[in-house]
């Protein structure tokens, strides 16, 4: 992207934000005022990144449970999953 001019990079960043919002259900994102577009894109990025972190944690927990020889490992996994399901 270094070959793009500053104006082209700016325009591309707007398109990226609008695309992200559209993929997350904001059907009219391309019509949002710039400030709203930027704020909503930031909120969506935070939510998506949180979801990715949660999924990574769950995958790690499942792998650790499968590899564990401790009898309490499955119960700990259930506790982790319950916590995620209940927003903790």
Tab-separated table of N, CA, C and O in Angstrom:
chain	number	residue	atom	x	y	z
A	1	UNK	N	0.804	-1.208	0.000
A	1	UNK	CA	0.000	0.000	0.000
A	1	UNK	C	0.843	1.267	0.000
A	1	UNK	O	0.311	2.359	-0.073
A	2	UNK	N	2.139	1.087	0.100
A	2	UNK	CA	3.012	2.257	0.156
A	2	UNK	C	3.023	3.019	-1.166
A	2	UNK	O	3.437	4.174	-1.201
A	3	UNK	N	2.575	2.386	-2.232
A	3	UNK	CA	2.551	3.057	-3.530
A	3	UNK	C	1.373	4.028	-3.668
A	3	UNK	O	1.316	4.809	-4.599
A	4	UNK	N	0.448	3.985	-2.732
A	4	UNK	CA	-0.726	4.858	-2.790
A	4	UNK	C	-0.403	6.244	-2.249
A	4	UNK	O	0.396	6.387	-1.324
A	5	UNK	N	-1.054	7.228	-2.782
A	5	UNK	CA	-0.903	8.592	-2.279
A	5	UNK	C	-1.636	8.702	-0.943
A	5	UNK	O	-2.485	7.868	-0.626
A	6	UNK	N	-1.356	9.743	-0.157
A	6	UNK	CA	-2.085	9.915	1.102
A	6	UNK	C	-3.604	9.969	0.900
A	6	UNK	O	-4.360	9.395	1.689
A	7	UNK	N	-4.052	10.617	-0.148
A	7	UNK	CA	-5.491	10.698	-0.412
A	7	UNK	C	-6.059	9.315	-0.735
A	7	UNK	O	-7.147	8.960	-0.270
A	8	UNK	N	-5.314	8.536	-1.506
A	8	UNK	CA	-5.776	7.188	-1.841
A	8	UNK	C	-5.804	6.291	-0.600
A	8	UNK	O	-6.718	5.490	-0.436
A	9	UNK	N	-4.802	6.435	0.271
A	9	UNK	CA	-4.785	5.653	1.509
A	9	UNK	C	-5.965	6.029	2.404
A	9	UNK	O	-6.604	5.170	3.012
A	10	UNK	N	-6.256	7.325	2.478
A	10	UNK	CA	-7.396	7.787	3.273
A	10	UNK	C	-8.701	7.207	2.722
A	10	UNK	O	-9.504	6.658	3.470
A	11	UNK	N	-8.884	7.303	1.431
A	11	UNK	CA	-10.098	6.774	0.806
A	11	UNK	C	-10.203	5.266	1.026
A	11	UNK	O	-11.271	4.748	1.341
A	12	UNK	N	-9.084	4.572	0.892
A	12	UNK	CA	-9.083	3.126	1.112
A	12	UNK	C	-9.458	2.795	2.554
A	12	UNK	O	-10.201	1.853	2.813
A	13	UNK	N	-8.955	3.571	3.504
A	13	UNK	CA	-9.286	3.302	4.913
A	13	UNK	C	-10.785	3.473	5.164
A	13	UNK	O	-11.380	2.731	5.939
A	14	UNK	N	-11.402	4.442	4.486
A	14	UNK	CA	-12.846	4.622	4.607
A	14	UNK	C	-13.588	3.415	4.030
A	14	UNK	O	-14.561	2.932	4.617
A	15	UNK	N	-13.108	2.928	2.915
A	15	UNK	CA	-13.733	1.757	2.297
A	15	UNK	C	-13.577	0.522	3.170
A	15	UNK	O	-14.499	-0.290	3.292
A	16	UNK	N	-12.418	0.374	3.792
A	16	UNK	CA	-12.185	-0.760	4.688
A	16	UNK	C	-13.149	-0.693	5.865
A	16	UNK	O	-13.763	-1.698	6.244
A	17	UNK	N	-13.286	0.486	6.472
A	17	UNK	CA	-14.204	0.650	7.600
A	17	UNK	C	-15.641	0.364	7.181
A	17	UNK	O	-16.387	-0.335	7.888
A	18	UNK	N	-16.066	0.895	6.040
A	18	UNK	CA	-17.427	0.657	5.570
A	18	UNK	C	-17.644	-0.827	5.275
A	18	UNK	O	-18.703	-1.382	5.594
A	19	UNK	N	-16.657	-1.483	4.714
A	19	UNK	CA	-16.754	-2.911	4.428
A	19	UNK	C	-16.881	-3.723	5.717
A	19	UNK	O	-17.692	-4.651	5.802
A	20	UNK	N	-16.075	-3.377	6.710
A	20	UNK	CA	-16.145	-4.060	8.001
A	20	UNK	C	-17.536	-3.909	8.603
A	20	UNK	O	-18.140	-4.889	9.040
A	21	UNK	N	-18.043	-2.696	8.615
A	21	UNK	CA	-19.370	-2.460	9.190
A	21	UNK	C	-20.459	-3.197	8.411
A	21	UNK	O	-21.365	-3.781	9.004
A	22	UNK	N	-20.357	-3.190	7.100
A	22	UNK	CA	-21.337	-3.895	6.279
A	22	UNK	C	-21.319	-5.388	6.598
A	22	UNK	O	-22.375	-6.012	6.739
A	23	UNK	N	-20.124	-5.953	6.759
A	23	UNK	CA	-20.025	-7.384	7.066
A	23	UNK	C	-20.578	-7.721	8.440
A	23	UNK	O	-20.936	-8.867	8.705
A	24	UNK	N	-20.667	-6.713	9.308
A	24	UNK	CA	-21.199	-6.923	10.657
A	24	UNK	C	-22.652	-6.468	10.789
A	24	UNK	O	-23.161	-6.308	11.882
A	25	UNK	N	-23.313	-6.235	9.661
A	25	UNK	CA	-24.738	-5.958	9.687
A	25	UNK	C	-25.154	-4.504	9.538
A	25	UNK	O	-26.341	-4.200	9.604
A	26	UNK	N	-24.229	-3.618	9.327
A	26	UNK	CA	-24.558	-2.198	9.117
A	26	UNK	C	-24.808	-1.982	7.621
A	26	UNK	O	-23.919	-1.580	6.871
A	27	UNK	N	-26.011	-2.256	7.182
A	27	UNK	CA	-26.333	-2.216	5.756
A	27	UNK	C	-26.122	-0.837	5.132
A	27	UNK	O	-25.799	-0.729	3.953
A	28	UNK	N	-26.279	0.208	5.910
A	28	UNK	CA	-26.168	1.570	5.386
A	28	UNK	C	-24.837	2.238	5.749
A	28	UNK	O	-24.735	3.470	5.737
A	29	UNK	N	-23.820	1.452	6.069
A	29	UNK	CA	-22.546	2.009	6.531
A	29	UNK	C	-21.939	2.990	5.533
A	29	UNK	O	-21.309	3.970	5.933
A	30	UNK	N	-22.122	2.766	4.267
A	30	UNK	CA	-21.533	3.657	3.252
A	30	UNK	C	-22.185	5.042	3.255
A	30	UNK	O	-21.646	5.971	2.670
A	31	UNK	N	-23.297	5.171	3.940
A	31	UNK	CA	-23.989	6.464	4.021
A	31	UNK	C	-23.727	7.184	5.345
A	31	UNK	O	-24.216	8.285	5.551
A	32	UNK	N	-23.000	6.560	6.252
A	32	UNK	CA	-22.732	7.174	7.553
A	32	UNK	C	-21.835	8.400	7.404
A	32	UNK	O	-20.918	8.409	6.585
A	33	UNK	N	-22.055	9.423	8.239
A	33	UNK	CA	-21.092	10.528	8.307
A	33	UNK	C	-19.734	9.970	8.766
A	33	UNK	O	-19.673	8.940	9.449
A	34	UNK	N	-18.652	10.633	8.396
A	34	UNK	CA	-17.309	10.120	8.693
A	34	UNK	C	-17.097	9.815	10.172
A	34	UNK	O	-16.553	8.760	10.523
A	35	UNK	N	-17.520	10.723	11.043
A	35	UNK	CA	-17.304	10.510	12.483
A	35	UNK	C	-18.030	9.255	12.964
A	35	UNK	O	-17.478	8.474	13.747
A	36	UNK	N	-19.234	9.038	12.483
A	36	UNK	CA	-20.002	7.852	12.870
A	36	UNK	C	-19.335	6.607	12.297
A	36	UNK	O	-19.202	5.590	12.985
A	37	UNK	N	-18.895	6.673	11.057
A	37	UNK	CA	-18.209	5.550	10.428
A	37	UNK	C	-16.988	5.139	11.249
A	37	UNK	O	-16.805	3.963	11.559
A	38	UNK	N	-16.176	6.098	11.626
A	38	UNK	CA	-14.962	5.800	12.393
A	38	UNK	C	-15.295	5.226	13.770
A	38	UNK	O	-14.686	4.262	14.209
A	39	UNK	N	-16.256	5.832	14.465
A	39	UNK	CA	-16.618	5.352	15.804
A	39	UNK	C	-17.220	3.953	15.754
A	39	UNK	O	-16.862	3.086	16.561
A	40	UNK	N	-18.121	3.718	14.832
A	40	UNK	CA	-18.748	2.405	14.720
A	40	UNK	C	-17.723	1.340	14.331
A	40	UNK	O	-17.756	0.218	14.842
A	41	UNK	N	-16.805	1.681	13.434
A	41	UNK	CA	-15.768	0.728	13.034
A	41	UNK	C	-14.877	0.377	14.224
A	41	UNK	O	-14.492	-0.783	14.400
A	42	UNK	N	-14.576	1.350	15.064
A	42	UNK	CA	-13.769	1.089	16.255
A	42	UNK	C	-14.504	0.150	17.217
A	42	UNK	O	-13.922	-0.792	17.749
A	43	UNK	N	-15.789	0.386	17.404
A	43	UNK	CA	-16.594	-0.471	18.280
A	43	UNK	C	-16.641	-1.895	17.731
A	43	UNK	O	-16.464	-2.870	18.472
A	44	UNK	N	-16.857	-2.021	16.440
A	44	UNK	CA	-16.917	-3.349	15.820
A	44	UNK	C	-15.575	-4.054	15.942
A	44	UNK	O	-15.512	-5.238	16.267
A	45	UNK	N	-14.473	-3.331	15.709
A	45	UNK	CA	-13.143	-3.950	15.840
A	45	UNK	C	-12.916	-4.463	17.260
A	45	UNK	O	-12.382	-5.555	17.448
A	46	UNK	N	-13.312	-3.687	18.255
A	46	UNK	CA	-13.167	-4.126	19.643
A	46	UNK	C	-13.973	-5.397	19.893
A	46	UNK	O	-13.485	-6.332	20.528
A	47	UNK	N	-15.204	-5.431	19.400
A	47	UNK	CA	-16.059	-6.597	19.600
A	47	UNK	C	-15.502	-7.824	18.879
A	47	UNK	O	-15.434	-8.915	19.442
A	48	UNK	N	-15.075	-7.654	17.638
A	48	UNK	CA	-14.522	-8.768	16.867
A	48	UNK	C	-13.233	-9.270	17.511
A	48	UNK	O	-13.034	-10.484	17.646
A	49	UNK	N	-12.363	-8.362	17.930
A	49	UNK	CA	-11.120	-8.777	18.576
A	49	UNK	C	-11.392	-9.502	19.886
A	49	UNK	O	-10.706	-10.471	20.221
A	50	UNK	N	-12.400	-9.058	20.628
A	50	UNK	CA	-12.787	-9.747	21.858
A	50	UNK	C	-13.289	-11.152	21.579
A	50	UNK	O	-12.970	-12.098	22.300
A	51	UNK	N	-14.066	-11.283	20.516
A	51	UNK	CA	-14.567	-12.605	20.126
A	51	UNK	C	-13.414	-13.532	19.734
A	51	UNK	O	-13.384	-14.701	20.121
A	52	UNK	N	-12.445	-13.004	19.002
A	52	UNK	CA	-11.284	-13.799	18.604
A	52	UNK	C	-10.501	-14.239	19.838
A	52	UNK	O	-10.081	-15.397	19.942
A	53	UNK	N	-10.307	-13.338	20.789
A	53	UNK	CA	-9.580	-13.678	22.009
A	53	UNK	C	-10.316	-14.736	22.812
A	53	UNK	O	-9.703	-15.675	23.344
A	54	UNK	N	-11.627	-14.620	22.878
A	54	UNK	CA	-12.429	-15.611	23.599
A	54	UNK	C	-12.317	-16.976	22.932
A	54	UNK	O	-12.135	-18.001	23.602
A	55	UNK	N	-12.415	-17.008	21.619
A	55	UNK	CA	-12.304	-18.273	20.896
A	55	UNK	C	-10.928	-18.899	21.091
A	55	UNK	O	-10.823	-20.118	21.276
A	56	UNK	N	-9.879	-18.081	21.060
A	56	UNK	CA	-8.525	-18.600	21.272
A	56	UNK	C	-8.382	-19.184	22.676
A	56	UNK	O	-7.771	-20.247	22.859
A	57	UNK	N	-8.947	-18.505	23.653
A	57	UNK	CA	-8.902	-18.998	25.032
A	57	UNK	C	-9.633	-20.328	25.162
A	57	UNK	O	-9.140	-21.258	25.809
A	58	UNK	N	-10.793	-20.420	24.538
A	58	UNK	CA	-11.557	-21.671	24.596
A	58	UNK	C	-10.817	-22.810	23.896
A	58	UNK	O	-10.768	-23.938	24.410
A	59	UNK	N	-10.246	-22.543	22.745
A	59	UNK	CA	-9.488	-23.576	22.036
A	59	UNK	C	-8.308	-24.037	22.881
A	59	UNK	O	-8.047	-25.235	23.015
A	60	UNK	N	-7.597	-23.093	23.474
A	60	UNK	CA	-6.470	-23.433	24.347
A	60	UNK	C	-6.944	-24.285	25.519
A	60	UNK	O	-6.295	-25.277	25.892
A	61	UNK	N	-8.067	-23.926	26.106
A	61	UNK	CA	-8.604	-24.680	27.240
A	61	UNK	C	-8.995	-26.095	26.846
A	61	UNK	O	-8.759	-27.049	27.596
A	62	UNK	N	-9.596	-26.246	25.688
A	62	UNK	CA	-9.975	-27.582	25.209
A	62	UNK	C	-8.732	-28.434	24.985
A	62	UNK	O	-8.678	-29.598	25.401
A	63	UNK	N	-7.730	-27.872	24.357
A	63	UNK	CA	-6.490	-28.613	24.113
A	63	UNK	C	-5.836	-29.003	25.433
A	63	UNK	O	-5.397	-30.146	25.605
A	64	UNK	N	-5.784	-28.060	26.368
A	64	UNK	CA	-5.189	-28.364	27.676
A	64	UNK	C	-5.967	-29.457	28.391
A	64	UNK	O	-5.369	-30.326	29.045
A	65	UNK	N	-7.287	-29.450	28.257
A	65	UNK	CA	-8.111	-30.481	28.894
A	65	UNK	C	-7.844	-31.853	28.269
A	65	UNK	O	-7.698	-32.847	28.976
A	66	UNK	N	-7.774	-31.896	26.965
A	66	UNK	CA	-7.526	-33.161	26.273
A	66	UNK	C	-6.151	-33.723	26.644
A	66	UNK	O	-6.001	-34.932	26.822
A	67	UNK	N	-5.183	-32.856	26.787
A	67	UNK	CA	-3.811	-33.291	27.081
A	67	UNK	C	-3.594	-33.583	28.566
A	67	UNK	O	-2.615	-34.230	28.924
A	68	UNK	N	-4.484	-33.134	29.407
A	68	UNK	CA	-4.304	-33.266	30.846
A	68	UNK	C	-4.583	-34.688	31.332
A	68	UNK	O	-5.453	-35.389	30.806
A	69	UNK	N	-3.856	-35.066	32.364
A	69	UNK	CA	-4.106	-36.363	33.009
A	69	UNK	C	-4.898	-36.186	34.298
A	69	UNK	O	-5.243	-37.167	34.946
A	70	UNK	N	-5.182	-34.956	34.665
A	70	UNK	CA	-5.926	-34.679	35.887
A	70	UNK	C	-7.413	-34.985	35.685
A	70	UNK	O	-7.987	-34.666	34.655
A	71	UNK	N	-8.004	-35.574	36.686
A	71	UNK	CA	-9.433	-35.898	36.606
A	71	UNK	C	-10.314	-34.655	36.668
A	71	UNK	O	-11.449	-34.669	36.197
A	72	UNK	N	-9.799	-33.587	37.253
A	72	UNK	CA	-10.594	-32.369	37.407
A	72	UNK	C	-10.577	-31.488	36.161
A	72	UNK	O	-11.301	-30.500	36.092
A	73	UNK	N	-9.771	-31.828	35.160
A	73	UNK	CA	-9.641	-30.989	33.968
A	73	UNK	C	-10.976	-30.790	33.241
A	73	UNK	O	-11.304	-29.648	32.880
A	74	UNK	N	-11.766	-31.838	33.005
A	74	UNK	CA	-13.053	-31.602	32.320
A	74	UNK	C	-13.979	-30.666	33.099
A	74	UNK	O	-14.670	-29.835	32.500
A	75	UNK	N	-13.983	-30.774	34.398
A	75	UNK	CA	-14.829	-29.893	35.206
A	75	UNK	C	-14.375	-28.440	35.080
A	75	UNK	O	-15.207	-27.522	35.026
A	76	UNK	N	-13.061	-28.225	35.034
A	76	UNK	CA	-12.542	-26.859	34.848
A	76	UNK	C	-12.953	-26.309	33.486
A	76	UNK	O	-13.307	-25.135	33.361
A	77	UNK	N	-12.918	-27.171	32.468
A	77	UNK	CA	-13.332	-26.730	31.134
A	77	UNK	C	-14.813	-26.346	31.136
A	77	UNK	O	-15.178	-25.312	30.578
A	78	UNK	N	-15.637	-27.136	31.766
A	78	UNK	CA	-17.071	-26.814	31.848
A	78	UNK	C	-17.266	-25.481	32.562
A	78	UNK	O	-18.084	-24.650	32.132
A	79	UNK	N	-16.481	-25.229	33.609
A	79	UNK	CA	-16.576	-23.975	34.340
A	79	UNK	C	-16.176	-22.789	33.444
A	79	UNK	O	-16.834	-21.741	33.445
A	80	UNK	N	-15.135	-22.969	32.645
A	80	UNK	CA	-14.698	-21.916	31.727
A	80	UNK	C	-15.787	-21.640	30.688
A	80	UNK	O	-16.130	-20.491	30.415
A	81	UNK	N	-16.332	-22.693	30.114
A	81	UNK	CA	-17.370	-22.533	29.094
A	81	UNK	C	-18.607	-21.872	29.683
A	81	UNK	O	-19.199	-20.975	29.074
A	82	UNK	N	-19.006	-22.290	30.904
A	82	UNK	CA	-20.142	-21.646	31.560
A	82	UNK	C	-19.872	-20.158	31.789
A	82	UNK	O	-20.767	-19.322	31.597
A	83	UNK	N	-18.646	-19.838	32.188
A	83	UNK	CA	-18.293	-18.437	32.406
A	83	UNK	C	-18.405	-17.613	31.141
A	83	UNK	O	-18.923	-16.488	31.148
A	84	UNK	N	-17.928	-18.164	30.042
A	84	UNK	CA	-18.018	-17.450	28.752
A	84	UNK	C	-19.480	-17.319	28.334
A	84	UNK	O	-19.909	-16.255	27.877
A	85	UNK	N	-20.231	-18.376	28.492
A	85	UNK	CA	-21.649	-18.355	28.099
A	85	UNK	C	-22.456	-17.342	28.921
A	85	UNK	O	-23.421	-16.765	28.431
A	86	UNK	N	-22.030	-17.115	30.156
A	86	UNK	CA	-22.751	-16.194	31.040
A	86	UNK	C	-22.113	-14.809	31.088
A	86	UNK	O	-22.477	-13.987	31.917
A	87	UNK	N	-21.152	-14.559	30.198
A	87	UNK	CA	-20.544	-13.244	30.109
A	87	UNK	C	-19.543	-12.918	31.174
A	87	UNK	O	-19.274	-11.752	31.462
A	88	UNK	N	-18.959	-13.924	31.800
A	88	UNK	CA	-17.952	-13.682	32.850
A	88	UNK	C	-16.573	-13.903	32.326
A	88	UNK	O	-16.241	-14.527	31.445
